[in-house]
mmCIF file of C-alpha atoms in Angstrom:
data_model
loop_
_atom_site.group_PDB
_atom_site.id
_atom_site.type_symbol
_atom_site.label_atom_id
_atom_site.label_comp_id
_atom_site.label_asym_id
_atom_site.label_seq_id
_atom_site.Cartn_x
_atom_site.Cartn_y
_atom_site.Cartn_z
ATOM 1 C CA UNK A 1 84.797 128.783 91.515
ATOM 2 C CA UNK A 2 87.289 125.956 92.183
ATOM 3 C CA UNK A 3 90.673 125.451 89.959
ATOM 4 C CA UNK A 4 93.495 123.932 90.447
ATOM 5 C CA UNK A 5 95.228 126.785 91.704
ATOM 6 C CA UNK A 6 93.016 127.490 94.706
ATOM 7 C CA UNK A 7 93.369 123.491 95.522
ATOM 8 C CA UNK A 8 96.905 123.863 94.735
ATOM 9 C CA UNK A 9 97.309 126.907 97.348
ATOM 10 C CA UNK A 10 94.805 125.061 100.242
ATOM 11 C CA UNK A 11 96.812 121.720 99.651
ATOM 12 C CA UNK A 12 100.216 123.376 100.205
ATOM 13 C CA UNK A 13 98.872 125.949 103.099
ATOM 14 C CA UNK A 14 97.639 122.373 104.550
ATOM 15 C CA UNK A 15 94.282 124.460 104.748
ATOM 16 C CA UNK A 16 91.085 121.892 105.181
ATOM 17 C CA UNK A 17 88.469 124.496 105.635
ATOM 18 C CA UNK A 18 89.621 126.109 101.887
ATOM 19 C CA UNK A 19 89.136 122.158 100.523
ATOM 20 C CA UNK A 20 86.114 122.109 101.965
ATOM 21 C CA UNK A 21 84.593 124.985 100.270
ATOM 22 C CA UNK A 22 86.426 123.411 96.806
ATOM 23 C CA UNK A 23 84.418 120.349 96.756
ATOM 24 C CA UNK A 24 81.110 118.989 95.617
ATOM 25 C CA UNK A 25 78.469 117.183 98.342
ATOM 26 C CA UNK A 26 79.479 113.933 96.508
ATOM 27 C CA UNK A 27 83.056 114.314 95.542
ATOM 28 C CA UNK A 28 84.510 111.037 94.881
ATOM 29 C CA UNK A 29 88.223 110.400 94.931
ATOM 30 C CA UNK A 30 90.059 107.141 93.012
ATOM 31 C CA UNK A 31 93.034 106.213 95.232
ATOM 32 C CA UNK A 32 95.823 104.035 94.034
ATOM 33 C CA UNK A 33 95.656 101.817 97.154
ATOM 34 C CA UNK A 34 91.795 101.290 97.104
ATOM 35 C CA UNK A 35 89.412 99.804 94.348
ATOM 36 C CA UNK A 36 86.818 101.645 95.334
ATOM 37 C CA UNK A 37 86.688 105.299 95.369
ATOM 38 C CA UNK A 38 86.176 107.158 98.572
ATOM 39 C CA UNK A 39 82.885 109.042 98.727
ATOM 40 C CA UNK A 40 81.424 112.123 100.106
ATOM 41 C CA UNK A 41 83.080 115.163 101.096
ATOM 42 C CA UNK A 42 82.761 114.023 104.869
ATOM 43 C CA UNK A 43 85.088 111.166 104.119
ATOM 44 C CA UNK A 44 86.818 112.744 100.932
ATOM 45 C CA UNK A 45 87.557 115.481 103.942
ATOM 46 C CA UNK A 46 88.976 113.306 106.454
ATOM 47 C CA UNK A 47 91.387 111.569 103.681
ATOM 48 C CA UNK A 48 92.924 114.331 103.160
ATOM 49 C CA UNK A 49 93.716 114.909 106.932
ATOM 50 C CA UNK A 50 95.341 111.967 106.730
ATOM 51 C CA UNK A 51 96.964 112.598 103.386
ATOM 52 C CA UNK A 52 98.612 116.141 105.108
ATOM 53 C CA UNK A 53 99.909 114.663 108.192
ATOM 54 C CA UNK A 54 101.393 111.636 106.198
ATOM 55 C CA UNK A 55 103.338 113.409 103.349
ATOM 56 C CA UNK A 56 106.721 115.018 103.848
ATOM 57 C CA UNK A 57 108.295 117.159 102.057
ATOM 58 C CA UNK A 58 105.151 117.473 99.433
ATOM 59 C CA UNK A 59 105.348 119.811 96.853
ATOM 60 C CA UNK A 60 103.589 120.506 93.233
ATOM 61 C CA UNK A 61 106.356 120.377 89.953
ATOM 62 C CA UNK A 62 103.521 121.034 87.273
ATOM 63 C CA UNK A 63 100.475 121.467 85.941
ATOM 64 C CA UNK A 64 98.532 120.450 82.513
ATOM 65 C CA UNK A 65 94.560 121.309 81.855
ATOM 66 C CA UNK A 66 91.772 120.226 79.305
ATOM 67 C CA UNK A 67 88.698 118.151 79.285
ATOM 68 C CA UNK A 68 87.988 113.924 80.473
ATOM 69 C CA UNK A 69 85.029 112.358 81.114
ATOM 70 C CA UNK A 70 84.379 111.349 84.666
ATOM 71 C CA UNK A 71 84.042 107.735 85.688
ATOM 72 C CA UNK A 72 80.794 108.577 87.586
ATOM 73 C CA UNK A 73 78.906 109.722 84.485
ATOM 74 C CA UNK A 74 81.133 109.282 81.884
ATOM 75 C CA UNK A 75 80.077 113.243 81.127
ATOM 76 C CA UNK A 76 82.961 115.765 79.564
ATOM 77 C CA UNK A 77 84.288 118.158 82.237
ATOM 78 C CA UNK A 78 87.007 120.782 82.513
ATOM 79 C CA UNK A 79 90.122 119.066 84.374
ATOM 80 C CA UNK A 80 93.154 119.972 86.009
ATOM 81 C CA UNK A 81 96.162 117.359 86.266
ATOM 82 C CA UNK A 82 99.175 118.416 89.084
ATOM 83 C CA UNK A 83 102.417 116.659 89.279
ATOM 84 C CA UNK A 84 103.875 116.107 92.643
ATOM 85 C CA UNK A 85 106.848 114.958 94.419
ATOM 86 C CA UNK A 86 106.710 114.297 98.150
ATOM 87 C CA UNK A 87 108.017 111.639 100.914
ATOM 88 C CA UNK A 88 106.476 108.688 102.388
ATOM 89 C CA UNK A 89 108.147 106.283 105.115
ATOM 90 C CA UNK A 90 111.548 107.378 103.596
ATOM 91 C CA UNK A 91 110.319 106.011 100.031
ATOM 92 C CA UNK A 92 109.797 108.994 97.492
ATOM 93 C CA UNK A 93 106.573 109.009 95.487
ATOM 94 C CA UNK A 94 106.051 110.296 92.109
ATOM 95 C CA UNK A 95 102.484 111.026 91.404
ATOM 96 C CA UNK A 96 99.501 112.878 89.699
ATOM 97 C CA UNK A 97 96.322 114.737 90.598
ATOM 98 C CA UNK A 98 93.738 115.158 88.175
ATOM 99 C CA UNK A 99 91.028 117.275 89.179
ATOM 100 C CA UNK A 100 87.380 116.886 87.692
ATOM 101 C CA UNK A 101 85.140 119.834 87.969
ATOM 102 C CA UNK A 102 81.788 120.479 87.921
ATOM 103 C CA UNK A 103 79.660 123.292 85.895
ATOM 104 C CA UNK A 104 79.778 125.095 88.950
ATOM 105 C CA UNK A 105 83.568 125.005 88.839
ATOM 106 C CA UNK A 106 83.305 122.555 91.871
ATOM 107 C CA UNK A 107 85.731 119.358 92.469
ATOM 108 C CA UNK A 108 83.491 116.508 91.743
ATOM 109 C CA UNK A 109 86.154 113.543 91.246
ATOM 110 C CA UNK A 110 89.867 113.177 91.813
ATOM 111 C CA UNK A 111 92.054 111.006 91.150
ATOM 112 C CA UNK A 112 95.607 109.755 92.376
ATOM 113 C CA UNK A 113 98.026 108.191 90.763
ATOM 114 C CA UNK A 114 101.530 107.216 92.113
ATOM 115 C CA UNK A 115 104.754 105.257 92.024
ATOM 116 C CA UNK A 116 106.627 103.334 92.042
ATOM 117 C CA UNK A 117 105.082 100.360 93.620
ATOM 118 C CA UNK A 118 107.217 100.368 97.064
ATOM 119 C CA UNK A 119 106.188 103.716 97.421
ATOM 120 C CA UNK A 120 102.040 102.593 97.006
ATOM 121 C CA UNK A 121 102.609 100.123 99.529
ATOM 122 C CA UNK A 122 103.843 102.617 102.021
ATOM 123 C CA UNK A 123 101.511 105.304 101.089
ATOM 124 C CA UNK A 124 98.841 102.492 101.776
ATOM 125 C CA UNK A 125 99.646 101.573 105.039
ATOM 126 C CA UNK A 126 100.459 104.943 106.098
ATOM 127 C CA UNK A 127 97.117 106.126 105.140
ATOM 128 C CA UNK A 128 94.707 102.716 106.527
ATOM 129 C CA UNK A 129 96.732 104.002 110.061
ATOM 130 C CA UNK A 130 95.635 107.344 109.629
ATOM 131 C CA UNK A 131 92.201 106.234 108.637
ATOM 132 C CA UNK A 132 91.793 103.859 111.117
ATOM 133 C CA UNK A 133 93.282 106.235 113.981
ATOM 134 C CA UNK A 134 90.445 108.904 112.867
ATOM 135 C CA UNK A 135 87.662 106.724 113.224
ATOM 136 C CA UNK A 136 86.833 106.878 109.505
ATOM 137 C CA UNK A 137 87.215 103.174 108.420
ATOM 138 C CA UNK A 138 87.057 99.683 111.273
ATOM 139 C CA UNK A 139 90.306 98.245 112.108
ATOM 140 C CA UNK A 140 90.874 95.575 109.655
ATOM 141 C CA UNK A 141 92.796 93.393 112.647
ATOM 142 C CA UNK A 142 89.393 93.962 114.713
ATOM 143 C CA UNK A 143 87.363 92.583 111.780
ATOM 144 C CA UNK A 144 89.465 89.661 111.599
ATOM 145 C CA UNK A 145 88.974 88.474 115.065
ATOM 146 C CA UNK A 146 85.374 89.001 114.315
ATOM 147 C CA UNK A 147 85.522 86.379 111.701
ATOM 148 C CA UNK A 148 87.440 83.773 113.393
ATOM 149 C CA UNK A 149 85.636 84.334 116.583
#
């Protein structure tokens, strides 16, 4: 069973195959630099790749539980919200995790939240890099010679 203590420990270990095993099939995670949510544990997966190389100095300061609905289903489910500090580009970030879990105990939607807005912006363009270096999302330059072409 998942909690926010065994995501906690995998997150700060920097330990992918322990996320893996923490998620759900279709895990969906709400980013503050994207409207849509990023879906799938395949992609959810490769995020957080990304998300590890890209933070420095990232450490959890807290930790809250209860119940939310999701935004998938709007159903109740157990939740877990860290607090964490960490460094982006020089710019420190402020943010949240809330963790959604399934009845098997299972992530099934997480969301970020983060400021201040200077620190977004850097975490945003740090992360389409990453993304975009993995092979997980088109370069957005490439698409706009596309267009014009």
């Amino acid at each position: 069973m998942a909690s926010a203590h065994s995501f906690r420990a995998a997150v700060e270990a920097r330990d992918l195959a322990a996320l893996d095993d923490l998620f759900t099939d279709d895990v969906r995670l709400y980013s503050p630099v994207k409207f849509t949510p990023f879906e799938g544990k395949p992609m959810v997966l490769g995020l957080f790749g990304v998300l590890l190389r890209t933070f420095e100095g990232f450490h959890y300061i807290g930790q809250f539980d209860g119940t939310a609905r999701t935004s998938a289903d709007g159903a109740e489910a157990p939740s877990e919200i860290l607090l964490f500090r960490a460094t982006v580009d020089g710019r420190e970030i402020h943010g949240i995790d809330m963790l959604q879990f399934d009845a098997d105990g299972r992530i099934k939607e997480f969301t970020v939240m983060v400021r201040p807005q200077s620190a977004v912006q850097a975490l945003g363009q740090a992360v389409l890099a990453g993304l975009v270096a993995d092979g997980l999302v088109p370069d957005p330059a490439d698409e706009s010679r596309v267009r014009t072409a």
